[in-house]
């Protein structure tokens, strides 16, 4: 294990826009996290974030059309791991990040099964588990950047 | 989506034989369990002991199945590992679904719904 390593080389993976390809990217991200000192639970949760981000590219940006590409880049920056997920499909309204930030899963005591939506949790999960999330669209490329710092506990869990 | 079923008392125990319940398998899982509901089953214990990964699609499938079952049925979750359990907790779904460490514990629990 390379605890808190800051000198690991950047890694990239280019995926076909198929849902059955996403697990490979998640496993790569998890393995990178484990090698840099994140706990097994943290590494698994970061894997979920990477999978959610790529699922969003395939489902929303590419509307489940195969043959397009999604790129995952993993790098270190100081005391953080940076995950960038890029696609060239339909962009997301960046206000969606603001809409879900800080209030993702609060339920009151009267919440029942029928009150819970079946979809739309991906971004909230990402924002709950990552330290920072940014989204940009420029030059026909959509880029979701997720930052996770070493040595911080997973946030927003009660 | 690979799973196996066995009857135990009033429950149908559904053991998921996959290590991942993600977007590529969630629809198949939902359709399979919906078929079981449509065939008359009303009480389920879903055994997650072999599942090490779940994402929002998998969680959404569980919600969809439980809604199809309705309030007249039971839908119990058993055997989640730390990671899968943490996703239920993060999304507060642990407040909606009875969760048990093992299938045996779920089967022995007092009946949740009439």
Short mmCIF file of N, CA and C in Angstrom, two decimals, chain B residues 24-105:
data_model
loop_
_atom_site.label_atom_id
_atom_site.label_comp_id
_atom_site.label_asym_id
_atom_site.label_seq_id
_atom_site.Cartn_x
_atom_site.Cartn_y
_atom_site.Cartn_z
N UNK B 24 -26.69 -2.18 -14.91
CA UNK B 24 -26.80 -3.16 -15.99
C UNK B 24 -27.64 -4.37 -15.58
N UNK B 25 -27.89 -4.52 -14.29
CA UNK B 25 -28.65 -5.69 -13.83
C UNK B 25 -29.92 -5.31 -13.09
N UNK B 26 -30.09 -4.04 -12.79
CA UNK B 26 -31.22 -3.62 -11.95
C UNK B 26 -32.56 -3.91 -12.62
N UNK B 27 -32.66 -3.64 -13.91
CA UNK B 27 -33.93 -3.84 -14.60
C UNK B 27 -34.31 -5.31 -14.60
N UNK B 28 -33.34 -6.18 -14.87
CA UNK B 28 -33.61 -7.62 -14.87
C UNK B 28 -34.06 -8.08 -13.48
N UNK B 29 -33.41 -7.56 -12.45
CA UNK B 29 -33.78 -7.91 -11.07
C UNK B 29 -35.20 -7.46 -10.78
N UNK B 30 -35.52 -6.23 -11.17
CA UNK B 30 -36.86 -5.69 -10.92
C UNK B 30 -37.92 -6.52 -11.66
N UNK B 31 -37.65 -6.85 -12.89
CA UNK B 31 -38.64 -7.60 -13.66
C UNK B 31 -38.84 -9.01 -13.10
N UNK B 32 -37.77 -9.62 -12.65
CA UNK B 32 -37.87 -10.98 -12.12
C UNK B 32 -38.70 -11.01 -10.84
N UNK B 33 -38.43 -10.05 -9.95
CA UNK B 33 -39.19 -10.06 -8.70
C UNK B 33 -40.62 -9.58 -8.89
N UNK B 34 -40.81 -8.68 -9.84
CA UNK B 34 -42.18 -8.26 -10.16
C UNK B 34 -42.99 -9.46 -10.65
N UNK B 35 -42.35 -10.33 -11.42
CA UNK B 35 -43.03 -11.54 -11.90
C UNK B 35 -43.42 -12.44 -10.72
N UNK B 36 -42.54 -12.54 -9.74
CA UNK B 36 -42.87 -13.34 -8.55
C UNK B 36 -44.08 -12.75 -7.81
N UNK B 37 -44.12 -11.42 -7.73
CA UNK B 37 -45.26 -10.76 -7.08
C UNK B 37 -46.53 -11.03 -7.87
N UNK B 38 -46.43 -10.90 -9.17
CA UNK B 38 -47.59 -11.13 -10.01
C UNK B 38 -48.06 -12.58 -9.95
N UNK B 39 -47.15 -13.48 -9.58
CA UNK B 39 -47.51 -14.89 -9.43
C UNK B 39 -48.10 -15.18 -8.05
N UNK B 40 -48.22 -14.15 -7.22
CA UNK B 40 -48.92 -14.32 -5.95
C UNK B 40 -48.08 -14.27 -4.69
N UNK B 41 -46.79 -14.17 -4.82
CA UNK B 41 -45.96 -14.09 -3.62
C UNK B 41 -46.12 -12.72 -2.96
N UNK B 42 -46.22 -12.73 -1.64
CA UNK B 42 -46.49 -11.48 -0.93
C UNK B 42 -45.49 -11.21 0.20
N UNK B 43 -44.59 -12.13 0.45
CA UNK B 43 -43.64 -11.93 1.56
C UNK B 43 -42.26 -12.40 1.10
N UNK B 44 -41.30 -11.50 1.18
CA UNK B 44 -39.97 -11.79 0.66
C UNK B 44 -38.90 -11.50 1.71
N UNK B 45 -37.90 -12.35 1.73
CA UNK B 45 -36.63 -12.02 2.37
C UNK B 45 -35.59 -12.03 1.24
N UNK B 46 -34.98 -10.88 1.01
CA UNK B 46 -33.97 -10.81 -0.05
C UNK B 46 -32.59 -10.92 0.58
N UNK B 47 -31.90 -11.96 0.20
CA UNK B 47 -30.59 -12.28 0.77
C UNK B 47 -29.48 -11.61 -0.06
N UNK B 48 -28.85 -10.61 0.54
CA UNK B 48 -27.79 -9.85 -0.13
C UNK B 48 -26.39 -10.34 0.24
N UNK B 49 -26.28 -11.50 0.84
CA UNK B 49 -25.00 -11.89 1.42
C UNK B 49 -23.89 -12.07 0.38
N UNK B 50 -24.24 -12.24 -0.88
CA UNK B 50 -23.21 -12.38 -1.91
C UNK B 50 -22.97 -11.09 -2.68
N UNK B 51 -23.70 -10.04 -2.32
CA UNK B 51 -23.61 -8.77 -3.05
C UNK B 51 -22.62 -7.85 -2.34
N UNK B 52 -21.64 -7.37 -3.08
CA UNK B 52 -20.65 -6.47 -2.49
C UNK B 52 -20.75 -5.05 -3.04
N UNK B 53 -21.62 -4.86 -4.02
CA UNK B 53 -21.74 -3.53 -4.65
C UNK B 53 -23.19 -3.28 -5.02
N UNK B 54 -23.67 -2.08 -4.67
CA UNK B 54 -24.99 -1.64 -5.13
C UNK B 54 -24.92 -0.16 -5.43
N UNK B 55 -25.60 0.26 -6.50
CA UNK B 55 -25.64 1.69 -6.82
C UNK B 55 -27.08 2.17 -6.77
N UNK B 56 -27.31 3.41 -7.22
CA UNK B 56 -28.65 3.99 -7.11
C UNK B 56 -29.65 3.24 -7.98
N UNK B 57 -29.20 2.63 -9.06
CA UNK B 57 -30.11 1.86 -9.89
C UNK B 57 -30.59 0.61 -9.15
N UNK B 58 -29.68 -0.04 -8.46
CA UNK B 58 -30.06 -1.20 -7.66
C UNK B 58 -31.00 -0.83 -6.53
N UNK B 59 -30.70 0.28 -5.88
CA UNK B 59 -31.58 0.74 -4.80
C UNK B 59 -32.95 1.12 -5.36
N UNK B 60 -32.95 1.76 -6.53
CA UNK B 60 -34.22 2.13 -7.15
C UNK B 60 -35.05 0.91 -7.52
N UNK B 61 -34.38 -0.14 -7.95
CA UNK B 61 -35.10 -1.38 -8.27
C UNK B 61 -35.78 -1.95 -7.03
N UNK B 62 -35.08 -1.90 -5.91
CA UNK B 62 -35.67 -2.41 -4.67
C UNK B 62 -36.90 -1.59 -4.29
N UNK B 63 -36.80 -0.28 -4.42
CA UNK B 63 -37.95 0.57 -4.11
C UNK B 63 -39.12 0.26 -5.04
N UNK B 64 -38.83 0.07 -6.31
CA UNK B 64 -39.88 -0.22 -7.27
C UNK B 64 -40.58 -1.54 -6.95
N UNK B 65 -39.80 -2.54 -6.62
CA UNK B 65 -40.37 -3.86 -6.28
C UNK B 65 -41.24 -3.75 -5.04
N UNK B 66 -40.74 -3.05 -4.03
CA UNK B 66 -41.50 -2.91 -2.78
C UNK B 66 -42.79 -2.14 -3.00
N UNK B 67 -42.74 -1.13 -3.86
CA UNK B 67 -43.98 -0.39 -4.15
C UNK B 67 -44.99 -1.29 -4.87
N UNK B 68 -44.50 -2.13 -5.76
CA UNK B 68 -45.38 -3.06 -6.47
C UNK B 68 -46.03 -4.02 -5.47
N UNK B 69 -45.25 -4.41 -4.48
CA UNK B 69 -45.76 -5.33 -3.45
C UNK B 69 -46.83 -4.65 -2.62
N UNK B 70 -46.63 -3.39 -2.31
CA UNK B 70 -47.63 -2.63 -1.55
C UNK B 70 -47.58 -2.91 -0.07
N UNK B 71 -48.46 -2.26 0.65
CA UNK B 71 -48.44 -2.35 2.11
C UNK B 71 -48.94 -3.68 2.63
N UNK B 72 -49.59 -4.47 1.78
CA UNK B 72 -50.09 -5.76 2.23
C UNK B 72 -49.00 -6.83 2.25
N UNK B 73 -47.81 -6.49 1.79
CA UNK B 73 -46.74 -7.48 1.73
C UNK B 73 -45.60 -7.17 2.68
N UNK B 74 -44.68 -8.11 2.76
CA UNK B 74 -43.46 -7.93 3.54
C UNK B 74 -42.26 -7.96 2.59
N UNK B 75 -41.31 -7.08 2.83
CA UNK B 75 -40.10 -7.06 2.02
C UNK B 75 -38.94 -6.82 2.96
N UNK B 76 -38.25 -7.88 3.31
CA UNK B 76 -37.19 -7.80 4.30
C UNK B 76 -35.83 -7.93 3.61
N UNK B 77 -34.86 -7.19 4.13
CA UNK B 77 -33.51 -7.20 3.57
C UNK B 77 -32.60 -7.93 4.55
N UNK B 78 -31.79 -8.85 4.04
CA UNK B 78 -30.93 -9.63 4.94
C UNK B 78 -29.52 -9.75 4.36
N UNK B 79 -28.55 -9.80 5.27
CA UNK B 79 -27.20 -10.20 4.90
C UNK B 79 -26.37 -9.16 4.18
N UNK B 80 -26.71 -7.90 4.31
CA UNK B 80 -25.92 -6.88 3.60
C UNK B 80 -24.53 -6.77 4.22
N UNK B 81 -23.52 -6.63 3.37
CA UNK B 81 -22.17 -6.35 3.85
C UNK B 81 -22.08 -4.88 4.26
N UNK B 82 -20.94 -4.50 4.79
CA UNK B 82 -20.79 -3.12 5.29
C UNK B 82 -21.03 -2.10 4.17
N UNK B 83 -20.50 -2.37 2.99
CA UNK B 83 -20.63 -1.40 1.90
C UNK B 83 -22.08 -1.26 1.46
N UNK B 84 -22.74 -2.37 1.22
CA UNK B 84 -24.14 -2.32 0.77
C UNK B 84 -25.01 -1.71 1.87
N UNK B 85 -24.76 -2.11 3.10
CA UNK B 85 -25.51 -1.54 4.23
C UNK B 85 -25.32 -0.03 4.32
N UNK B 86 -24.11 0.42 4.02
CA UNK B 86 -23.85 1.86 4.10
C UNK B 86 -24.64 2.63 3.05
N UNK B 87 -24.93 2.01 1.92
CA UNK B 87 -25.72 2.69 0.89
C UNK B 87 -27.20 2.79 1.31
N UNK B 88 -27.70 1.74 1.95
CA UNK B 88 -29.05 1.83 2.50
C UNK B 88 -29.11 2.94 3.54
N UNK B 89 -28.07 3.02 4.38
CA UNK B 89 -28.07 4.02 5.44
C UNK B 89 -27.94 5.42 4.85
N UNK B 90 -27.05 5.59 3.90
CA UNK B 90 -26.82 6.91 3.29
C UNK B 90 -28.11 7.45 2.68
N UNK B 91 -28.85 6.59 1.99
CA UNK B 91 -30.07 7.03 1.30
C UNK B 91 -31.30 6.94 2.20
N UNK B 92 -31.07 6.59 3.46
CA UNK B 92 -32.15 6.48 4.45
C UNK B 92 -33.13 5.34 4.15
N UNK B 93 -32.78 4.48 3.21
CA UNK B 93 -33.67 3.36 2.92
C UNK B 93 -33.72 2.37 4.08
N UNK B 94 -32.74 2.46 4.98
CA UNK B 94 -32.78 1.59 6.15
C UNK B 94 -33.93 1.96 7.08
N UNK B 95 -34.51 3.15 6.88
CA UNK B 95 -35.67 3.55 7.68
C UNK B 95 -36.97 3.00 7.10
N UNK B 96 -36.91 2.58 5.85
CA UNK B 96 -38.09 2.09 5.17
C UNK B 96 -38.18 0.57 5.20
N UNK B 97 -37.01 -0.08 5.06
CA UNK B 97 -36.99 -1.54 4.96
C UNK B 97 -36.45 -2.16 6.25
N UNK B 98 -37.13 -3.16 6.77
CA UNK B 98 -36.55 -3.93 7.88
C UNK B 98 -35.28 -4.64 7.39
N UNK B 99 -34.19 -4.47 8.14
CA UNK B 99 -32.91 -5.04 7.73
C UNK B 99 -32.39 -5.97 8.81
N UNK B 100 -31.88 -7.11 8.39
CA UNK B 100 -31.42 -8.14 9.32
C UNK B 100 -30.04 -8.64 8.89
N UNK B 101 -29.30 -9.10 9.89
CA UNK B 101 -27.93 -9.56 9.60
C UNK B 101 -27.92 -10.81 8.75
N UNK B 102 -28.89 -11.69 8.99
CA UNK B 102 -28.93 -12.96 8.27
C UNK B 102 -30.37 -13.28 7.85
N UNK B 103 -30.49 -14.19 6.92
CA UNK B 103 -31.81 -14.66 6.52
C UNK B 103 -32.53 -15.30 7.70
N UNK B 104 -31.79 -16.08 8.46
CA UNK B 104 -32.39 -16.77 9.60
C UNK B 104 -32.97 -15.78 10.60
N UNK B 105 -32.23 -14.68 10.82
CA UNK B 105 -32.72 -13.64 11.74
C UNK B 105 -33.99 -12.99 11.18
#
